[in-house]
Amino acid sequence: MNSFPGQAIALFLMFGGINGDSVVQTEGQVLLSEGNSLIVNCSYESTQYPSLFWYVQYPGEGPQLLLKAMKDNDKESNKGFEATYRKETTSFHLEKDSVQESDSAVYFCALSDTVTGTAGEAEHKL
C-alpha cells in the first residue's frame, strides 16, 4: 500500500506469555485506510482449555473488555468487531468489516486458563 486517502490506521505488535501459555500475533505493523476490513490473527498455546479475550484501550483510558469466549465455537461481537473461538486451530482472530478513525486504540489478545488463571497477551495499536 503506497497511498492512503483520508486517515491511515497503523497496527503495532508486542506479545508474550506466562508459564508456557501464550498468544501470538504475526502481522507486525499494518497500515489501513478508513473503510478497509481488518483481520488481526490471534493464535494461542496453552496446556489447559483457556478462556480467550480481546481488550481495547483507547487513548487516555484504561483497558476495556471488547470480546470474551469461554468455549469452542463461541462467536462474539461488539462495536462491529467479531471473533470466533476455534479450539481446533487454536485461534481467536479479531475481525471488522470496515475500520473507522474511532477504532484507533491499542488491542490486546489475551488468554486465561480456567484452572490457574495464568495469562498471556498480545497488543495491536490501531
CSV table of N, CA and C in Angstrom, one decimal:
chain,number,residue,atom,x,y,z
A,1,MET,N,0.8,-1.2,0.0
A,1,MET,CA,0.0,0.0,0.0
A,1,MET,C,0.9,1.2,0.0
A,2,ASN,N,0.7,2.1,-1.0
A,2,ASN,CA,1.6,3.2,-1.1
A,2,ASN,C,0.9,4.5,-0.7
A,3,SER,N,-0.4,4.7,-0.9
A,3,SER,CA,-1.0,5.9,-0.6
A,3,SER,C,-2.3,5.6,0.1
A,4,PHE,N,-2.7,6.6,1.0
A,4,PHE,CA,-3.9,6.4,1.8
A,4,PHE,C,-4.8,7.6,1.8
A,5,PRO,N,-5.9,7.6,1.1
A,5,PRO,CA,-6.8,8.7,1.2
A,5,PRO,C,-7.4,8.8,2.6
A,6,GLY,N,-7.6,9.9,3.1
A,6,GLY,CA,-8.2,10.0,4.4
A,6,GLY,C,-7.2,9.6,5.5
A,7,GLN,N,-7.8,9.1,6.6
A,7,GLN,CA,-7.0,8.6,7.7
A,7,GLN,C,-6.3,7.3,7.5
A,8,ALA,N,-5.1,7.1,7.9
A,8,ALA,CA,-4.4,5.8,7.9
A,8,ALA,C,-4.5,5.3,9.3
A,9,ILE,N,-4.6,4.0,9.5
A,9,ILE,CA,-4.6,3.3,10.8
A,9,ILE,C,-3.5,2.4,10.8
A,10,ALA,N,-2.6,2.4,11.9
A,10,ALA,CA,-1.4,1.6,12.0
A,10,ALA,C,-1.6,0.6,13.1
A,11,LEU,N,-1.1,-0.6,12.9
A,11,LEU,CA,-1.1,-1.7,13.9
A,11,LEU,C,0.3,-2.0,14.3
A,12,PHE,N,0.5,-2.1,15.6
A,12,PHE,CA,1.9,-2.4,16.1
A,12,PHE,C,1.8,-3.7,17.0
A,13,LEU,N,2.8,-4.5,17.0
A,13,LEU,CA,2.8,-5.8,17.6
A,13,LEU,C,3.7,-5.9,18.8
A,14,MET,N,3.2,-6.4,19.9
A,14,MET,CA,4.0,-6.9,21.1
A,14,MET,C,3.3,-8.1,21.6
A,15,PHE,N,4.1,-9.1,22.0
A,15,PHE,CA,3.4,-10.3,22.5
A,15,PHE,C,4.3,-10.9,23.6
A,16,GLY,N,3.7,-11.8,24.4
A,16,GLY,CA,4.4,-12.5,25.5
A,16,GLY,C,3.5,-13.6,26.1
A,17,GLY,N,4.0,-14.2,27.1
A,17,GLY,CA,3.2,-15.2,27.8
A,17,GLY,C,3.8,-15.6,29.2
A,18,ILE,N,3.0,-16.3,29.9
A,18,ILE,CA,3.4,-16.7,31.3
A,18,ILE,C,3.2,-18.2,31.4
A,19,ASN,N,4.2,-18.9,32.0
A,19,ASN,CA,4.1,-20.3,32.4
A,19,ASN,C,3.7,-21.2,31.1
A,20,GLY,N,4.3,-20.9,30.0
A,20,GLY,CA,4.1,-21.7,28.8
A,20,GLY,C,2.8,-21.4,28.1
A,21,ASP,N,1.9,-20.6,28.6
A,21,ASP,CA,0.7,-20.2,27.9
A,21,ASP,C,1.0,-18.9,27.2
A,22,SER,N,0.6,-18.8,26.0
A,22,SER,CA,0.9,-17.5,25.2
A,22,SER,C,-0.1,-17.3,24.1
A,23,VAL,N,-0.2,-16.1,23.6
A,23,VAL,CA,-0.8,-15.8,22.4
A,23,VAL,C,0.2,-15.2,21.5
A,24,VAL,N,0.0,-15.4,20.2
A,24,VAL,CA,0.9,-14.9,19.2
A,24,VAL,C,0.2,-14.2,18.1
A,25,GLN,N,0.7,-13.1,17.7
A,25,GLN,CA,0.2,-12.3,16.6
A,25,GLN,C,1.4,-12.0,15.7
A,26,THR,N,1.2,-12.2,14.4
A,26,THR,CA,2.4,-12.2,13.5
A,26,THR,C,2.4,-11.1,12.5
A,27,GLU,N,1.4,-10.2,12.5
A,27,GLU,CA,1.3,-9.1,11.5
A,27,GLU,C,2.4,-8.1,11.5
A,28,GLY,N,2.9,-7.7,12.7
A,28,GLY,CA,3.8,-6.6,12.8
A,28,GLY,C,3.0,-5.3,12.6
A,29,GLN,N,3.6,-4.3,11.9
A,29,GLN,CA,2.9,-3.1,11.7
A,29,GLN,C,2.1,-3.2,10.4
A,30,VAL,N,0.9,-2.8,10.4
A,30,VAL,CA,-0.1,-2.8,9.3
A,30,VAL,C,-0.7,-1.4,9.2
A,31,LEU,N,-0.8,-0.9,8.0
A,31,LEU,CA,-1.5,0.4,7.8
A,31,LEU,C,-2.8,0.1,7.0
A,32,LEU,N,-3.9,0.7,7.5
A,32,LEU,CA,-5.2,0.6,6.9
A,32,LEU,C,-5.8,1.9,6.6
A,33,SER,N,-6.6,2.1,5.6
A,33,SER,CA,-7.4,3.3,5.4
A,33,SER,C,-8.7,3.0,6.0
A,34,GLU,N,-9.4,4.1,6.3
A,34,GLU,CA,-10.8,4.0,6.8
A,34,GLU,C,-11.6,3.3,5.8
A,35,GLY,N,-12.5,2.4,6.3
A,35,GLY,CA,-13.4,1.6,5.4
A,35,GLY,C,-12.8,0.3,5.0
A,36,ASN,N,-11.5,0.1,5.2
A,36,ASN,CA,-10.9,-1.2,4.9
A,36,ASN,C,-11.3,-2.3,6.0
A,37,SER,N,-11.3,-3.5,5.6
A,37,SER,CA,-11.6,-4.6,6.5
A,37,SER,C,-10.3,-4.9,7.3
A,38,LEU,N,-10.5,-5.5,8.5
A,38,LEU,CA,-9.4,-5.8,9.4
A,38,LEU,C,-9.6,-7.3,9.8
A,39,ILE,N,-8.4,-8.0,9.8
A,39,ILE,CA,-8.3,-9.3,10.5
A,39,ILE,C,-7.0,-9.3,11.2
A,40,VAL,N,-7.1,-9.4,12.6
A,40,VAL,CA,-5.9,-9.5,13.4
A,40,VAL,C,-5.8,-10.9,13.9
A,41,ASN,N,-4.8,-11.6,13.5
A,41,ASN,CA,-4.7,-13.0,13.8
A,41,ASN,C,-4.2,-13.2,15.3
A,42,CYS,N,-4.9,-14.0,16.0
A,42,CYS,CA,-4.5,-14.3,17.4
A,42,CYS,C,-4.6,-15.8,17.6
A,43,SER,N,-3.4,-16.4,17.7
A,43,SER,CA,-3.3,-17.9,17.9
A,43,SER,C,-2.7,-18.1,19.3
A,44,TYR,N,-3.1,-19.2,19.9
A,44,TYR,CA,-2.7,-19.4,21.3
A,44,TYR,C,-2.0,-20.7,21.5
A,45,GLU,N,-1.2,-20.8,22.6
A,45,GLU,CA,-0.7,-22.1,23.0
A,45,GLU,C,-1.0,-22.2,24.5
A,46,SER,N,-1.6,-23.3,24.9
A,46,SER,CA,-1.9,-23.5,26.3
A,46,SER,C,-2.0,-24.9,26.7
A,47,THR,N,-1.6,-25.2,27.9
A,47,THR,CA,-1.7,-26.6,28.4
A,47,THR,C,-3.0,-26.9,29.0
A,48,GLN,N,-3.9,-25.9,29.0
A,48,GLN,CA,-5.3,-26.0,29.5
A,48,GLN,C,-6.2,-25.7,28.4
A,49,TYR,N,-7.5,-25.6,28.7
A,49,TYR,CA,-8.6,-25.2,27.8
A,49,TYR,C,-8.9,-23.7,28.2
A,50,PRO,N,-8.2,-22.7,27.6
A,50,PRO,CA,-8.3,-21.4,28.1
A,50,PRO,C,-9.6,-20.6,27.7
A,51,SER,N,-9.9,-19.6,28.5
A,51,SER,CA,-10.8,-18.6,28.1
A,51,SER,C,-10.0,-17.6,27.2
A,52,LEU,N,-10.7,-17.0,26.2
A,52,LEU,CA,-10.0,-16.1,25.3
A,52,LEU,C,-10.6,-14.7,25.3
A,53,PHE,N,-9.8,-13.7,25.2
A,53,PHE,CA,-10.3,-12.3,25.4
A,53,PHE,C,-9.7,-11.4,24.4
A,54,TRP,N,-10.4,-10.4,24.0
A,54,TRP,CA,-9.9,-9.2,23.3
A,54,TRP,C,-10.2,-8.0,24.1
A,55,TYR,N,-9.2,-7.2,24.5
A,55,TYR,CA,-9.3,-5.9,25.2
A,55,TYR,C,-9.0,-4.8,24.3
A,56,VAL,N,-9.6,-3.6,24.5
A,56,VAL,CA,-9.3,-2.4,23.8
A,56,VAL,C,-8.9,-1.3,24.8
A,57,GLN,N,-7.9,-0.5,24.4
A,57,GLN,CA,-7.5,0.6,25.3
A,57,GLN,C,-7.5,1.9,24.4
A,58,TYR,N,-8.4,2.7,24.6
A,58,TYR,CA,-8.5,4.0,23.8
A,58,TYR,C,-7.6,5.0,24.5
A,59,PRO,N,-7.1,6.0,23.7
A,59,PRO,CA,-6.1,7.0,24.2
A,59,PRO,C,-6.6,7.6,25.5
A,60,GLY,N,-5.8,7.7,26.5
A,60,GLY,CA,-6.1,8.3,27.8
A,60,GLY,C,-7.0,7.5,28.7
A,61,GLU,N,-7.4,6.3,28.3
A,61,GLU,CA,-8.3,5.4,29.1
A,61,GLU,C,-7.6,4.1,29.5
A,62,GLY,N,-8.2,3.4,30.4
A,62,GLY,CA,-7.7,2.1,30.8
A,62,GLY,C,-8.2,1.0,29.9
A,63,PRO,N,-7.7,-0.2,29.9
A,63,PRO,CA,-8.2,-1.3,29.0
A,63,PRO,C,-9.6,-1.6,29.4
A,64,GLN,N,-10.4,-2.0,28.3
A,64,GLN,CA,-11.8,-2.4,28.5
A,64,GLN,C,-12.0,-3.7,27.7
A,65,LEU,N,-12.8,-4.6,28.3
A,65,LEU,CA,-13.1,-5.8,27.6
A,65,LEU,C,-13.9,-5.6,26.4
A,66,LEU,N,-13.4,-6.1,25.2
A,66,LEU,CA,-14.1,-6.0,24.0
A,66,LEU,C,-14.9,-7.3,23.6
A,67,LEU,N,-14.2,-8.4,23.7
A,67,LEU,CA,-14.8,-9.7,23.4
A,67,LEU,C,-14.3,-10.8,24.3
A,68,LYS,N,-15.1,-11.7,24.7
A,68,LYS,CA,-14.8,-12.8,25.6
A,68,LYS,C,-15.4,-14.1,25.0
A,69,ALA,N,-14.6,-15.2,25.0
A,69,ALA,CA,-15.1,-16.5,24.6
A,69,ALA,C,-14.6,-17.6,25.6
A,70,MET,N,-15.5,-18.4,26.0
A,70,MET,CA,-15.2,-19.4,27.1
A,70,MET,C,-15.1,-20.8,26.5
A,71,LYS,N,-15.6,-21.1,25.3
A,71,LYS,CA,-15.6,-22.4,24.8
A,71,LYS,C,-15.5,-22.5,23.3
A,72,ASP,N,-15.2,-23.6,22.8
A,72,ASP,CA,-15.0,-23.8,21.3
A,72,ASP,C,-16.3,-23.3,20.6
A,73,ASN,N,-16.1,-22.7,19.5
A,73,ASN,CA,-17.1,-22.2,18.5
A,73,ASN,C,-17.9,-21.0,19.1
A,74,ASP,N,-17.6,-20.5,20.3
A,74,ASP,CA,-18.2,-19.2,20.7
A,74,ASP,C,-17.9,-18.1,19.7
A,75,LYS,N,-18.9,-17.5,19.2
A,75,LYS,CA,-18.8,-16.4,18.3
A,75,LYS,C,-19.3,-15.1,19.0
A,76,GLU,N,-18.4,-14.2,19.2
A,76,GLU,CA,-18.7,-13.0,20.0
A,76,GLU,C,-18.6,-11.8,19.1
A,77,SER,N,-19.4,-10.7,19.3
A,77,SER,CA,-19.3,-9.5,18.6
A,77,SER,C,-19.6,-8.3,19.5
A,78,ASN,N,-19.0,-7.2,19.1
A,78,ASN,CA,-19.2,-5.9,19.9
A,78,ASN,C,-18.6,-4.8,19.1
A,79,LYS,N,-19.3,-3.7,19.0
A,79,LYS,CA,-18.8,-2.5,18.3
A,79,LYS,C,-18.4,-2.8,16.8
A,80,GLY,N,-19.0,-3.8,16.2
A,80,GLY,CA,-18.6,-4.1,14.8
A,80,GLY,C,-17.5,-5.1,14.7
A,81,PHE,N,-16.8,-5.4,15.8
A,81,PHE,CA,-15.7,-6.4,15.8
A,81,PHE,C,-16.3,-7.7,16.1
A,82,GLU,N,-15.7,-8.8,15.6
A,82,GLU,CA,-16.2,-10.1,16.0
A,82,GLU,C,-15.0,-11.1,16.0
A,83,ALA,N,-15.1,-12.2,16.8
A,83,ALA,CA,-14.1,-13.2,16.8
A,83,ALA,C,-14.8,-14.5,17.2
A,84,THR,N,-14.3,-15.6,16.7
A,84,THR,CA,-14.8,-16.9,16.9
A,84,THR,C,-13.7,-17.8,17.5
A,85,TYR,N,-14.0,-18.4,18.7
A,85,TYR,CA,-13.0,-19.3,19.4
A,85,TYR,C,-13.0,-20.6,18.5
A,86,ARG,N,-11.8,-20.9,18.1
A,86,ARG,CA,-11.5,-22.1,17.3
A,86,ARG,C,-10.5,-23.0,18.0
A,87,LYS,N,-11.0,-24.0,18.8
A,87,LYS,CA,-10.0,-24.8,19.5
A,87,LYS,C,-9.2,-25.7,18.6
A,88,GLU,N,-9.8,-26.2,17.5
A,88,GLU,CA,-9.1,-27.0,16.5
A,88,GLU,C,-7.9,-26.3,15.9
A,89,THR,N,-8.0,-25.0,15.6
A,89,THR,CA,-6.9,-24.2,15.0
A,89,THR,C,-6.2,-23.3,16.1
A,90,THR,N,-6.6,-23.5,17.3
A,90,THR,CA,-6.1,-22.7,18.5
A,90,THR,C,-6.0,-21.2,18.1
A,91,SER,N,-7.2,-20.6,17.7
A,91,SER,CA,-7.2,-19.2,17.2
A,91,SER,C,-8.4,-18.5,17.8
A,92,PHE,N,-8.3,-17.2,17.8
A,92,PHE,CA,-9.4,-16.3,18.2
A,92,PHE,C,-9.1,-14.9,17.4
A,93,HIS,N,-9.3,-15.0,16.1
A,93,HIS,CA,-8.9,-13.8,15.3
A,93,HIS,C,-10.0,-12.7,15.4
A,94,LEU,N,-9.5,-11.5,15.5
A,94,LEU,CA,-10.4,-10.3,15.6
A,94,LEU,C,-10.6,-9.8,14.2
A,95,GLU,N,-11.9,-9.6,13.8
A,95,GLU,CA,-12.3,-9.1,12.5
A,95,GLU,C,-13.2,-8.0,12.6
A,96,LYS,N,-13.1,-7.1,11.6
A,96,LYS,CA,-14.1,-6.0,11.4
A,96,LYS,C,-14.2,-5.7,10.0
A,97,ASP,N,-15.4,-5.5,9.5
A,97,ASP,CA,-15.7,-5.3,8.0
A,97,ASP,C,-15.2,-4.0,7.6
A,98,SER,N,-15.3,-2.9,8.4
A,98,SER,CA,-14.9,-1.6,8.0
A,98,SER,C,-14.4,-0.8,9.2
A,99,VAL,N,-13.1,-0.6,9.2
A,99,VAL,CA,-12.5,0.2,10.3
A,99,VAL,C,-12.7,1.7,10.1
A,100,GLN,N,-12.8,2.4,11.3
A,100,GLN,CA,-13.1,3.8,11.3
A,100,GLN,C,-12.0,4.5,12.1
A,101,GLU,N,-11.8,5.8,12.0
A,101,GLU,CA,-10.9,6.5,12.8
A,101,GLU,C,-11.1,6.3,14.3
A,102,SER,N,-12.4,6.2,14.7
A,102,SER,CA,-12.8,6.0,16.1
A,102,SER,C,-12.3,4.6,16.6
A,103,ASP,N,-11.8,3.7,15.8
A,103,ASP,CA,-11.3,2.4,16.2
A,103,ASP,C,-9.8,2.5,16.6
A,104,SER,N,-9.2,3.7,16.4
A,104,SER,CA,-7.8,3.9,16.8
A,104,SER,C,-7.7,3.6,18.3
A,105,ALA,N,-6.9,2.6,18.7
A,105,ALA,CA,-6.7,2.2,20.0
A,105,ALA,C,-5.6,1.1,20.1
A,106,VAL,N,-5.4,0.7,21.3
A,106,VAL,CA,-4.5,-0.5,21.5
A,106,VAL,C,-5.4,-1.7,21.7
A,107,TYR,N,-5.1,-2.8,21.0
A,107,TYR,CA,-5.9,-4.0,21.1
A,107,TYR,C,-5.1,-5.1,21.7
A,108,PHE,N,-5.6,-5.8,22.7
A,108,PHE,CA,-4.9,-6.9,23.4
A,108,PHE,C,-5.6,-8.2,23.2
A,109,CYS,N,-5.0,-9.2,22.7
A,109,CYS,CA,-5.5,-10.6,22.7
A,109,CYS,C,-4.9,-11.2,23.9
A,110,ALA,N,-5.8,-11.9,24.7
A,110,ALA,CA,-5.3,-12.5,26.0
A,110,ALA,C,-6.0,-13.8,26.2
A,111,LEU,N,-5.3,-14.6,27.0
A,111,LEU,CA,-5.9,-15.9,27.4
A,111,LEU,C,-5.8,-16.1,28.9
A,112,SER,N,-6.7,-16.9,29.4
A,112,SER,CA,-6.6,-17.2,30.8
A,112,SER,C,-7.1,-18.7,31.0
A,113,ASP,N,-6.2,-19.5,31.5
A,113,ASP,CA,-6.7,-20.9,31.6
A,113,ASP,C,-7.7,-20.9,32.8
A,114,THR,N,-8.6,-21.8,32.7
A,114,THR,CA,-9.7,-21.8,33.7
A,114,THR,C,-9.4,-22.4,35.0
A,115,VAL,N,-8.1,-23.0,35.1
A,115,VAL,CA,-7.7,-23.7,36.4
A,115,VAL,C,-6.9,-22.7,37.2
A,116,THR,N,-5.8,-22.2,36.6
A,116,THR,CA,-4.8,-21.5,37.3
A,116,THR,C,-4.9,-20.0,37.1
A,117,GLY,N,-5.6,-19.5,36.1
A,117,GLY,CA,-5.8,-18.1,35.9
A,117,GLY,C,-4.5,-17.4,35.3
A,118,THR,N,-3.6,-18.2,34.7
A,118,THR,CA,-2.4,-17.5,34.1
A,118,THR,C,-2.9,-16.8,32.8
A,119,ALA,N,-2.1,-15.9,32.4
A,119,ALA,CA,-2.5,-15.1,31.2
A,119,ALA,C,-1.3,-14.8,30.3
A,120,GLY,N,-1.5,-14.7,29.0
A,120,GLY,CA,-0.6,-14.2,28.1
A,120,GLY,C,-1.3,-13.1,27.3
A,121,GLU,N,-0.5,-12.2,26.6
A,121,GLU,CA,-1.2,-11.2,25.9
A,121,GLU,C,-0.4,-10.7,24.7
A,122,ALA,N,-1.1,-10.2,23.7
A,122,ALA,CA,-0.5,-9.5,22.6
A,122,ALA,C,-1.2,-8.2,22.4
A,123,GLU,N,-0.5,-7.3,21.7
A,123,GLU,CA,-1.1,-6.0,21.6
A,123,GLU,C,-1.0,-5.5,20.2
A,124,HIS,N,-2.1,-4.8,19.7
A,124,HIS,CA,-2.1,-4.1,18.5
A,124,HIS,C,-2.6,-2.7,18.7
A,125,LYS,N,-1.9,-1.8,18.0
A,125,LYS,CA,-2.4,-0.4,18.1
A,125,LYS,C,-2.9,0.0,16.8
A,126,LEU,N,-4.2,0.4,16.7
A,126,LEU,CA,-4.8,0.9,15.5
A,126,LEU,C,-4.6,2.3,15.4
